[in-house]
C-alpha positions in Angstrom: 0.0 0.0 0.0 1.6 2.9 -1.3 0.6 6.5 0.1 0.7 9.7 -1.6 0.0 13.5 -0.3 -3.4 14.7 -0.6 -5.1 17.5 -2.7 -7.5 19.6 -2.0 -10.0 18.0 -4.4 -10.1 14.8 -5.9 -12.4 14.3 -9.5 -13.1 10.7 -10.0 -14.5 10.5 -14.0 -12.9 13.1 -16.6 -15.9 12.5 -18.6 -18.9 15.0 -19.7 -19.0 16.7 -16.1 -16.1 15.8 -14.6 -13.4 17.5 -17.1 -15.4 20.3 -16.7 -15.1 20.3 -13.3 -11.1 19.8 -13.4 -11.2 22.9 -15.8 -13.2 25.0 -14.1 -11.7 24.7 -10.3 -8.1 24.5 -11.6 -8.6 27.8 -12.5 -8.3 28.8 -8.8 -4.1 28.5 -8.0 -4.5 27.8 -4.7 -6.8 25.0 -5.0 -4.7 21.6 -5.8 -7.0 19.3 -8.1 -6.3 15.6 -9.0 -8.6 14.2 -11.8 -8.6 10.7 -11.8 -9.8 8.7 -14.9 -10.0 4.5 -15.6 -9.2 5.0 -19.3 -6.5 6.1 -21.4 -5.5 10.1 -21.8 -4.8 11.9 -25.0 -2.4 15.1 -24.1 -3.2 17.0 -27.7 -5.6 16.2 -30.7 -2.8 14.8 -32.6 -2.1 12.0 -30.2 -5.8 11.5 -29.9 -6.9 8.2 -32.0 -9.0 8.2 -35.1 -12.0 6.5 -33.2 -12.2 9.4 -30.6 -11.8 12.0 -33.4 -13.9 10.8 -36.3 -17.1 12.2 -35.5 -19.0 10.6 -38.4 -19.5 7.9 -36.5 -19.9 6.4 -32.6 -16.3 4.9 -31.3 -18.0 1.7 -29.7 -15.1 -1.0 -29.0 -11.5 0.9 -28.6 -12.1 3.1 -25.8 -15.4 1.4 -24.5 -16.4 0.0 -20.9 -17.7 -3.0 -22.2 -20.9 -2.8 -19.8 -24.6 -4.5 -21.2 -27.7 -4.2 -20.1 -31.7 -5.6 -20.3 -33.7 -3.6 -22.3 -36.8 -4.9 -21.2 -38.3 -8.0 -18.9 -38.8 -10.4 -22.4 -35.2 -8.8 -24.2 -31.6 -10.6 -23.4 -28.6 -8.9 -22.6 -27.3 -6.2 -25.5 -24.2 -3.6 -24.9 -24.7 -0.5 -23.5 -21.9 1.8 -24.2 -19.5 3.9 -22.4 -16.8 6.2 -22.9 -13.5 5.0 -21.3 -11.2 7.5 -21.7 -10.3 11.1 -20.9 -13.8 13.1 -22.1 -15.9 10.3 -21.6 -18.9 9.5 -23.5 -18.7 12.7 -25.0 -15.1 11.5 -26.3 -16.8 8.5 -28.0 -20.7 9.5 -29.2 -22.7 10.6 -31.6 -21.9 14.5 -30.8 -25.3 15.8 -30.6 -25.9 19.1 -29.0 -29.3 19.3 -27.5 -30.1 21.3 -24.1 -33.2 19.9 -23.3 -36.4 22.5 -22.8 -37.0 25.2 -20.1 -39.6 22.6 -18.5 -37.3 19.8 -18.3 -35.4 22.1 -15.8 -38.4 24.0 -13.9 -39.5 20.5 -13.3 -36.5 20.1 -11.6 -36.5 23.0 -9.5 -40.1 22.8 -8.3 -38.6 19.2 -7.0 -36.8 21.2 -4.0 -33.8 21.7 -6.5 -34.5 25.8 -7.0 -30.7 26.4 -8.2 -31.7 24.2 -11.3 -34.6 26.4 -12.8 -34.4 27.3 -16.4 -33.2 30.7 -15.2 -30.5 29.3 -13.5 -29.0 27.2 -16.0 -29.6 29.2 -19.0 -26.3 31.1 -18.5 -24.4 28.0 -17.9 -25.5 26.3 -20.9 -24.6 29.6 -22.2 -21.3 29.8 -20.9 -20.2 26.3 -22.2 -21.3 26.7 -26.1 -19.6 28.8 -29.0 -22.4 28.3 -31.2 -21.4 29.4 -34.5 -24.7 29.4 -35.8 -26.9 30.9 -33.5 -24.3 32.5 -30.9 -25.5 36.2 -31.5 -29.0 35.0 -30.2 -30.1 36.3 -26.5 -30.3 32.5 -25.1 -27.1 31.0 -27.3 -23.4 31.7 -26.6 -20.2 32.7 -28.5 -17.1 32.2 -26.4 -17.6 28.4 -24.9 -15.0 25.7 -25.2 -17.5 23.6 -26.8 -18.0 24.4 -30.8 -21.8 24.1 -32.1 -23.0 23.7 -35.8 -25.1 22.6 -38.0 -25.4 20.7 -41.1 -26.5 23.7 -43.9 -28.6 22.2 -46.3 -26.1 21.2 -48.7 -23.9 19.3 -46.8 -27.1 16.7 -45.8 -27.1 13.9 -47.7 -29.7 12.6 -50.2 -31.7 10.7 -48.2 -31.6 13.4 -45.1 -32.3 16.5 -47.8 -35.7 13.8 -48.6 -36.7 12.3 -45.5 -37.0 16.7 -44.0 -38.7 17.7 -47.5 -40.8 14.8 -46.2 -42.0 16.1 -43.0 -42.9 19.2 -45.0 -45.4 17.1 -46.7 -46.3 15.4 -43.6 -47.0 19.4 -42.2 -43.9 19.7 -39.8 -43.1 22.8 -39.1 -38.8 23.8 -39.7 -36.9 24.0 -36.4 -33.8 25.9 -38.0 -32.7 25.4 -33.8 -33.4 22.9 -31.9 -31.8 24.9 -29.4 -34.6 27.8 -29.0 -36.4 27.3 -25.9 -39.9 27.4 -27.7 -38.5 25.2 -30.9 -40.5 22.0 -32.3 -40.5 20.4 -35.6 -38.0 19.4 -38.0 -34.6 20.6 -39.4 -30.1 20.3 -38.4 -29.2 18.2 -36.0 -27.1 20.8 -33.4 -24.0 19.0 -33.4 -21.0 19.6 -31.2 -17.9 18.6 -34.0 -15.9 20.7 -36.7 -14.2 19.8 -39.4 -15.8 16.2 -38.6 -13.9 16.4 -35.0 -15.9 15.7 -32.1 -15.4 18.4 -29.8 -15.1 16.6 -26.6 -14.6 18.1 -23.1 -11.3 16.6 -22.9 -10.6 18.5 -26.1 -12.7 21.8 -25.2 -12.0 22.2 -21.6 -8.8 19.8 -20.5 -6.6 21.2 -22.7 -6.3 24.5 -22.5 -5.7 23.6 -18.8 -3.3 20.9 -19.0 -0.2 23.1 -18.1 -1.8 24.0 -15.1 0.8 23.0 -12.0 -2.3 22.7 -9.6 -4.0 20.2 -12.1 -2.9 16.8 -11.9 -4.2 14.2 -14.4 -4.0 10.4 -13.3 -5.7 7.7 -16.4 -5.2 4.1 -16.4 -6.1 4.7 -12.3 -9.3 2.5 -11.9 -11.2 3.8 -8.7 -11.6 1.1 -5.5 -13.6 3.2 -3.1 -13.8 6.5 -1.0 -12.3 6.6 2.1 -13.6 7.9 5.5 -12.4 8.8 8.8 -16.1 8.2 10.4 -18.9 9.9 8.0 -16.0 12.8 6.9 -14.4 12.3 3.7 -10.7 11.3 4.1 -9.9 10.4 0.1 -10.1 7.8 -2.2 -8.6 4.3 -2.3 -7.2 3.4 -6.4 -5.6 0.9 -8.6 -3.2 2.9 -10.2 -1.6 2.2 -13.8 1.1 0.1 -12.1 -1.5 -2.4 -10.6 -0.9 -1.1 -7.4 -3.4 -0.2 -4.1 -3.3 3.7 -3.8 -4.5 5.7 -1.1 -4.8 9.4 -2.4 -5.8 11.8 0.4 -8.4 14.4 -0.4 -10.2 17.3 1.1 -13.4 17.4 -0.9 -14.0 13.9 -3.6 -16.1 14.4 -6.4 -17.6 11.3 -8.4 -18.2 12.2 -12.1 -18.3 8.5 -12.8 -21.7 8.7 -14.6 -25.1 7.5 -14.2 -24.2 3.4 -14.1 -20.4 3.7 -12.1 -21.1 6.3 -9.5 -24.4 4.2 -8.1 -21.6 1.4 -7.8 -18.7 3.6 -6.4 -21.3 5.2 -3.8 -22.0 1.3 -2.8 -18.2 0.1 -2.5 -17.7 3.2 -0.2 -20.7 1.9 2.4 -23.4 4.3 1.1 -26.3 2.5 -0.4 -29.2 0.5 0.9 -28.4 -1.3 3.9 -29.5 -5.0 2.5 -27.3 -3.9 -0.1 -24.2 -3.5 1.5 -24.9 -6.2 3.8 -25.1 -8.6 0.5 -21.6 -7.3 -0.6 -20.2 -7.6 2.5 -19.1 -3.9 2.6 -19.2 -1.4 6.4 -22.2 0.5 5.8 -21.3 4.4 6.3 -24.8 5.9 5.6 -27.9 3.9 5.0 -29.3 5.3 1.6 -31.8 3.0 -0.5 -32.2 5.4 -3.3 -28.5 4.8 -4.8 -28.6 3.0 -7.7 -32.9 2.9 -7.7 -34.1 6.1 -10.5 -32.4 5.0 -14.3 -34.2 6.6 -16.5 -33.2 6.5 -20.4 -34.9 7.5 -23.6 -36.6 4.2 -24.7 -36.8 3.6 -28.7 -38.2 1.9 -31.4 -36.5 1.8 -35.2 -37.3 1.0 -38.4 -35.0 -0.3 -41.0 -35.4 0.7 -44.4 -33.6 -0.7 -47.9 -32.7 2.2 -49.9 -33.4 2.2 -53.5 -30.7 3.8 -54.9 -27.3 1.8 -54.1 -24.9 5.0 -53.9 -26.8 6.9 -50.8 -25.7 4.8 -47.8 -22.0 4.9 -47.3 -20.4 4.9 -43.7 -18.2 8.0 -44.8 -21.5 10.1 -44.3 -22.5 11.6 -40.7 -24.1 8.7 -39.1 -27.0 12.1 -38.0 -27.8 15.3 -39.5 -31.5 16.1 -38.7 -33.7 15.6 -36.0 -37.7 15.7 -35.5 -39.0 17.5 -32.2 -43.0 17.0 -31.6 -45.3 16.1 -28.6 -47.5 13.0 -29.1 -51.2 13.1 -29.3 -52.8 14.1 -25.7 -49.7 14.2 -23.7 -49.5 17.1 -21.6 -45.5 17.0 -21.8 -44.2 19.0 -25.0 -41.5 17.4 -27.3 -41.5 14.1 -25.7 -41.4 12.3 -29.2 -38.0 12.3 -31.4 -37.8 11.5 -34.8 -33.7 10.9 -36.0 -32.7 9.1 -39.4 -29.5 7.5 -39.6 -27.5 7.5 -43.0 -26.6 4.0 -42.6 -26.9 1.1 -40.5 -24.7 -1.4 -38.6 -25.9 -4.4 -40.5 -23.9 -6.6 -42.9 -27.0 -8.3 -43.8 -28.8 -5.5 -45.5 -25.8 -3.3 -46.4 -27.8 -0.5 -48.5 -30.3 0.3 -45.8 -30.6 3.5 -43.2 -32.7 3.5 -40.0 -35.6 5.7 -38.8 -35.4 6.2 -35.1 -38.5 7.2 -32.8 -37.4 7.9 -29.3 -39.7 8.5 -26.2 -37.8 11.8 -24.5 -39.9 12.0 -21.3 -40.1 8.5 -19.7 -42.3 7.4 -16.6 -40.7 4.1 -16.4 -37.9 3.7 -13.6 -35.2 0.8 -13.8 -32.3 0.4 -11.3 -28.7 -0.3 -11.1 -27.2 -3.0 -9.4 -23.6 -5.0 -8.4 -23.5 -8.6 -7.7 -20.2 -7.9 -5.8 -17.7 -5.5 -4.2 -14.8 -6.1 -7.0 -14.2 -2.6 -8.5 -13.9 -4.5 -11.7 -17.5 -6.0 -11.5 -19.8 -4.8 -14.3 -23.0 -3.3 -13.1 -26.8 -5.0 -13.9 -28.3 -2.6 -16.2 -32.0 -2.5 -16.1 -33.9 0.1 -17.5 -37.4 -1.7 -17.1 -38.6 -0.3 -20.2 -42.7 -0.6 -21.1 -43.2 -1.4 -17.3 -45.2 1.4 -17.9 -47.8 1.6 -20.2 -47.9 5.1 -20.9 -44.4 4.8 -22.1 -45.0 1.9 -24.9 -48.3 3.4 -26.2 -46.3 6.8 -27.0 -43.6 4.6 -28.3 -46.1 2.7 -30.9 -47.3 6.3 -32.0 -43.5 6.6 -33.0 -42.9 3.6 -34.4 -46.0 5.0 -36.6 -45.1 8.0 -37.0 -41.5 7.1 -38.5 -43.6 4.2 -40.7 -44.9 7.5 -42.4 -42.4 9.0 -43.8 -41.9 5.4 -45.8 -45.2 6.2 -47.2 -44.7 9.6 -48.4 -42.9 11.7 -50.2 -39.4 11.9 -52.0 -38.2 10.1 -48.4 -40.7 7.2 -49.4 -39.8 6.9 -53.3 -36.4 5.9 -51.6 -37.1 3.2 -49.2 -38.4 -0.6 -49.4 -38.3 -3.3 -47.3 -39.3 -1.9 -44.1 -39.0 -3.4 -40.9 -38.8 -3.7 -37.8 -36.8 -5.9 -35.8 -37.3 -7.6 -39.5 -40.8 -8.3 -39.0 -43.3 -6.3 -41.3 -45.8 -4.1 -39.3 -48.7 -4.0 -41.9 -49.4 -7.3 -41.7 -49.5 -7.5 -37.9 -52.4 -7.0 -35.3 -52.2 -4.3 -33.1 -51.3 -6.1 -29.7 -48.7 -8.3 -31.8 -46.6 -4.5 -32.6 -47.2 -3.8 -28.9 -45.9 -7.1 -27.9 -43.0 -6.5 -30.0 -42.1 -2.9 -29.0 -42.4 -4.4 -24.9 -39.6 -7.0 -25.9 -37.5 -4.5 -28.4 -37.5 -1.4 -26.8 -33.5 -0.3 -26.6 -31.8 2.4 -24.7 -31.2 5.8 -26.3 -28.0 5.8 -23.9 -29.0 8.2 -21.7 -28.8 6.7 -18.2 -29.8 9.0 -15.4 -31.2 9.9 -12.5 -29.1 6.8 -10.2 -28.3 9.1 -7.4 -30.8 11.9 -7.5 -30.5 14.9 -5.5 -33.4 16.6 -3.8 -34.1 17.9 -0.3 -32.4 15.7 2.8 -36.1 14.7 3.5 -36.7 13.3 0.1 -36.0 9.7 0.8 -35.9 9.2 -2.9 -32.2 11.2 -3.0 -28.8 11.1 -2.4 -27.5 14.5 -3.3 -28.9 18.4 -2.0 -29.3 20.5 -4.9 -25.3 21.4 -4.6 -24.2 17.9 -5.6 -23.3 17.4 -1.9 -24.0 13.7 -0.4 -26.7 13.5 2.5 -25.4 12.1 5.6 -21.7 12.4 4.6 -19.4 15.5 4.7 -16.4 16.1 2.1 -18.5 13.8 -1.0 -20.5 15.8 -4.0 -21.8 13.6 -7.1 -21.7 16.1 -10.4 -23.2 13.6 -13.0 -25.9 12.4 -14.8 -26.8 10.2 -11.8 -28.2 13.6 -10.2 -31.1 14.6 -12.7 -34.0 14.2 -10.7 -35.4 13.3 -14.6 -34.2 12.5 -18.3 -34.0 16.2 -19.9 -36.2 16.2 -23.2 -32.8 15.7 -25.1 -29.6 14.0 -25.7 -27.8 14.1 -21.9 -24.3 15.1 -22.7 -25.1 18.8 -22.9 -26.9 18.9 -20.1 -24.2 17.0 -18.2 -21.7 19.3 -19.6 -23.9 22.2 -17.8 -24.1 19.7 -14.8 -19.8 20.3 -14.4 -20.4 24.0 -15.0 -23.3 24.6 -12.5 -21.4 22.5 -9.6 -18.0 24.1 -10.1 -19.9 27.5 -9.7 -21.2 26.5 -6.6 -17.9 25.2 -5.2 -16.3 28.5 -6.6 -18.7 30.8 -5.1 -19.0 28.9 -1.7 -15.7 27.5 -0.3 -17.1 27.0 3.0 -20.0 24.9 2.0 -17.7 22.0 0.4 -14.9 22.5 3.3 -12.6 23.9 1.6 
C-alpha cells in the first residue's frame, strides 16, 4: 500500500462533467485538483486516435467499458456503451448538441432543486457553447469551449435533404434550432464537432488547462472506493496504472463517474441500501436505498429501411444530420417524441439500408442499477425496465407509426423498401402483436440518469442536495448524470456538460459549504 499526499479535491471520472469540473476549479491556484480517470488520456488532438476524433461515427469498441444491459423484462442482454477515456462519453458518441427544454429544468427545481430552474441554467448552458450558428441570439453563446454547428442544407445527404422535405409534406413545421427554448419540428441536428472532429470536453476544456501545476491528471487509475475517517471524507482508495493499491488523500471527492459507475462507487464506499451492502459484505457508512434505484433513459423503437438507390448509404457520411421534435397526441408533456434518421446502419445483412429512429424523450418508467459484488472491476446490472409502464410503450407505438410514415410519403418514401422492424413487417400484424414487440424490443437511447438523485435531505428518494453534496456524509459531492432528478427532453451530454459547469460555480462561489 503505497501512500501519496493529498489534494485539496479529488475528481473521479474526466468525462462529460467531470473534465469540466477539473477545468473550471483548476482555475483557482490555490486550490490543488487531481482528476482521476480509468481509461487512457490523450495530451493533444494529434495524439488523440481516429476513433475518438472521427465524428461521423460512434467509437464503440476501442475506448469502450464494455458494460450490457436488459432492455426490457422479455429482451436478453445487449451492450450498453461507455466512454473509457479522458472526455468520456462525450469523447466517444454521436456529438449531438441538444439542451433539453426550459420545463425539463423548472420540473426540476419545483422538485426542492430551486438552483436548477431554467433561469438558473440558462447562462451555464450559455457559458459552455460557441455556437457558430446561432451564438448572437439572446439564449445562445459565443465564447464556450464547446463548438456548435449545424449541417447547412447542402452538406445533408440525399436521403436526409428527402426524408426533411418529407416532414414538410407530412405538415412539420422547420426548427432551423433545436436549441430555441420554444422550438418544435424538423430541421439540423445541433452537433458539437468541426471539421468532422468531435469536440469533446477533454478537447474543449482539459486542454487549454493541461499546463496547469495545480491540475494533476491520473488515467489508467481504476477507482476502489472513497475513504472515510467516520462519516467525513478522508480520500479515495485506487488501482493505479502500475497495478498497485493507492490511497490518495483528499479534502473534498467528487464522483463524475456517470449514471451506471457512481451508483456502484457510492456502494463500494458503504453508502447504499443497507440490505445492499450487507449482500456485498461492505461497512455501511450511511444507510441510503435510493443509490442506484431512479435510471431513466430514452426508450426507442426503429425501423430499418432498404434504400433504392445503391450509392446513398455509405459509412463515410455523418451517421445524424436532422432531427424531429413533436409532442405526441394528448400528452401534456411537449416534445417528448424524437424522430432521427441514420444514414446507414450497422448491418452486414442488408448493407444499402438506413434506419428511422422514434425515441420516447420524457419517460415514466424507472429501472435500477445493481452489483453482484464489491470487485471494483464488476460490471453493473443494467435494467432500465422499459414498457413497465404503459404510458411509455403506447407513446412509443405512435412513434414507431409516425417514423412508418415518412416510408409512405414523399421523396423520403420513393427511396425506401423493405421496411421493418426488428425484420418483421408491421402492416401485416395485429395491433397487440406490434405492442408485444415494442415491450420486448425497446432499446436504450443511452442516456442513463437519474441513479443518485438529489433533492431535499427529507426526500427519501435522493442522495444528493441540490449542490451535488451527499446526504449524511461531509467532504463527497456527485456532479453527473446520476443527479437529474429526470431525463431532460434531449440527448444528456449537454446537459451533463452544464451539470460540471453549474457544480463548479457553486464550489467557486462557496468554499465554506464543500470545506474547503
Amino acid at each position: 500500500m503505497q501512500k501519496i499526499n493529498g489534494y485539496d479535491v479529488v475528481i473521479v471520472g474526466a468525462g462529460s462533467a467531470g473534465s469540466v469540473l477539473a477545468a473550471r476549479l483548476s482555475e483557482h491556484q490555490e486550490l490543488s485538483v487531481c482528476l482521476i480517470e480509468a481509461g487512457p488520456d490523450y495530451s493533444d488532438i494529434g495524439a488523440t486516435p481516429i476513433d475518438l476524433r472521427n465524428a461521423k461515427q460512434n467509437s464503440l469498441n476501442d475506448h469502450d467499458w464494455k458494460h450490457r444491459y436488459e432492455p426490457t423484462a422479455e429482451a436478453s442482454p445487449v451492450h450498453f456503451p461507455r466512454g473509457r477515456v479522458t472526455g468520456g462519453s462525450s469523447a466517444v458518441n454521436t456529438a449531438i448538441a441538444l439542451r433539453g427544454i426550459p420545463e425539463d429544468y423548472d420540473h426540476w427545481a419545483e422538485l426542492g432543486n430551486t438552483e436548477w430552474s431554467w433561469d438558473n441554467v440558462l447562462p451555464k448552458f450559455q457559458r459552455l457553447e460557441r455556437d457558430i450558428d446561432y451564438g448572437h441570439k439572446d439564449f445562445h453563446g459565443d465564447a464556450g469551449p464547446i463548438l456548435i454547428r449545424r449541417h447547412p442544407w447542402d452538406e445533408l445527404s440525399e436521403t436526409h435533404q428527402a426524408w426533411w422535405e418529407t416532414a414538410r409534406e407530412l405538415g412539420i413545421p422547420d426548427c432551423p434550432d433545436h436549441n430555441d427554448p420554444n422550438g418544435w419540428g424538423a430541421g439540423p441536428q445541433p452537433m458539437n464537432k468541426i471539421n468532422g472532429v468531435r469536440i469533446s470536453t477533454a478537447i474543449g476544456y482539459l486542454a487549454p488547462a493541461r499546463l496547469r501545476p495545480n491540475l494533476t491528471i491520473r488515467p489508467d487509475t481504476h477507482l476502489v472506493k472513497v475513504n472515510f475517517d467516520s462519516s467525513a471524507v478522508s480520500g479515495v482508495q485506487v488501482i493505479n496504472r502500475t497495478r498497485d493499491v493507492e490511497d490518495i488523500r483528499a479534502r473534498l471527492v467528487i464522483l463524475s463517474a456517470g449514471a451506471i459507475l457512481t451508483p456502484g462507487i457510492l456502494l463500494r464506499s458503504g453508502i447504499g441500501d443497507s440490505a445492499d451492502l450487507e449482500r456485498l459484505g461492505v461497512h455501511q457508512i450511511a444507510n441510503m436505498p435510493a443509490v442506484g434505484r431512479n435510471l431513466q433513459d430514452h426508450p426507442m423503437v426503429s425501423l430499418t429501411c432498404e434504400i433504392s438507390k445503391s450509392d446513398l448509404v455509405s459509412q463515410e457520411l455523418p451517421l445524424i444530420q436532422t432531427v424531429m421534435r413533436y409532442t405526441a397526441d394528448n400528452s401534456e408533456y411537449r416534445n417528448d417524441l424524437q424522430i432521427e434518421l441514420t444514414s446507414w446502419t450497422q448491418r452486414d445483412d442488408i448493407p444499402n439500408a438506413v434506419s428511422l429512429l422514434g425515441v420516447l424523450e420524457q419517460s415514466f418508467g424507472r429501472g435500477y442499477v445493481t452489483f453482484n459484488s464489491s470487485d471494483p472491476f464488476e460490471q453493473p446490472r443494467i435494467t432500465p425496465l422499459f414498457c413497465e409502464d404503459e404510458r411509455d410503450t403506447i407513446r412509443l407505438r405512435q412513434a414507431l407509426n409516425d417514423c412508418l410514415e415518412f416510408t409512405k410519403t414523399g421523396p423520403f418514401g420513393s427511396l425506401t423498401k423493405n421496411v421493418t422492424f426488428n425484420d418483421y413487417e408491421l402492416d401485416i400484424l395485429a395491433e397487440e402483436q406490434i405492442l408485444g414487440l415494442i415491450r420486448t424490443h425497446a432499446k436504450s437511447g443511452y442516456h442513463p440518469t437519474g441513479t443518485a438523485r438529489m433533492g431535499p435531505v427529507d426526500d427519501a428518494n435522493s442522495v444528493v442536495d441540490q449542490y451535488g453534496i451527499c446526504h449524511a456524509v461531509s467532504g463527497l459531492v456527485v456532479a453527473d448524470a446520476s443527479i437529474m432528478p429526470t431525463v431532460p427532453r434531449a440527448n444528456t451530454n449537454l446537459t451533463s456538460i452544464m451539470i460540471g459547469e453549474h457544480i463548479s460555480d457553486f464550489i467557486s462561489q462557496d468554499t465554506d459549504r464543500y470545506n474547503l
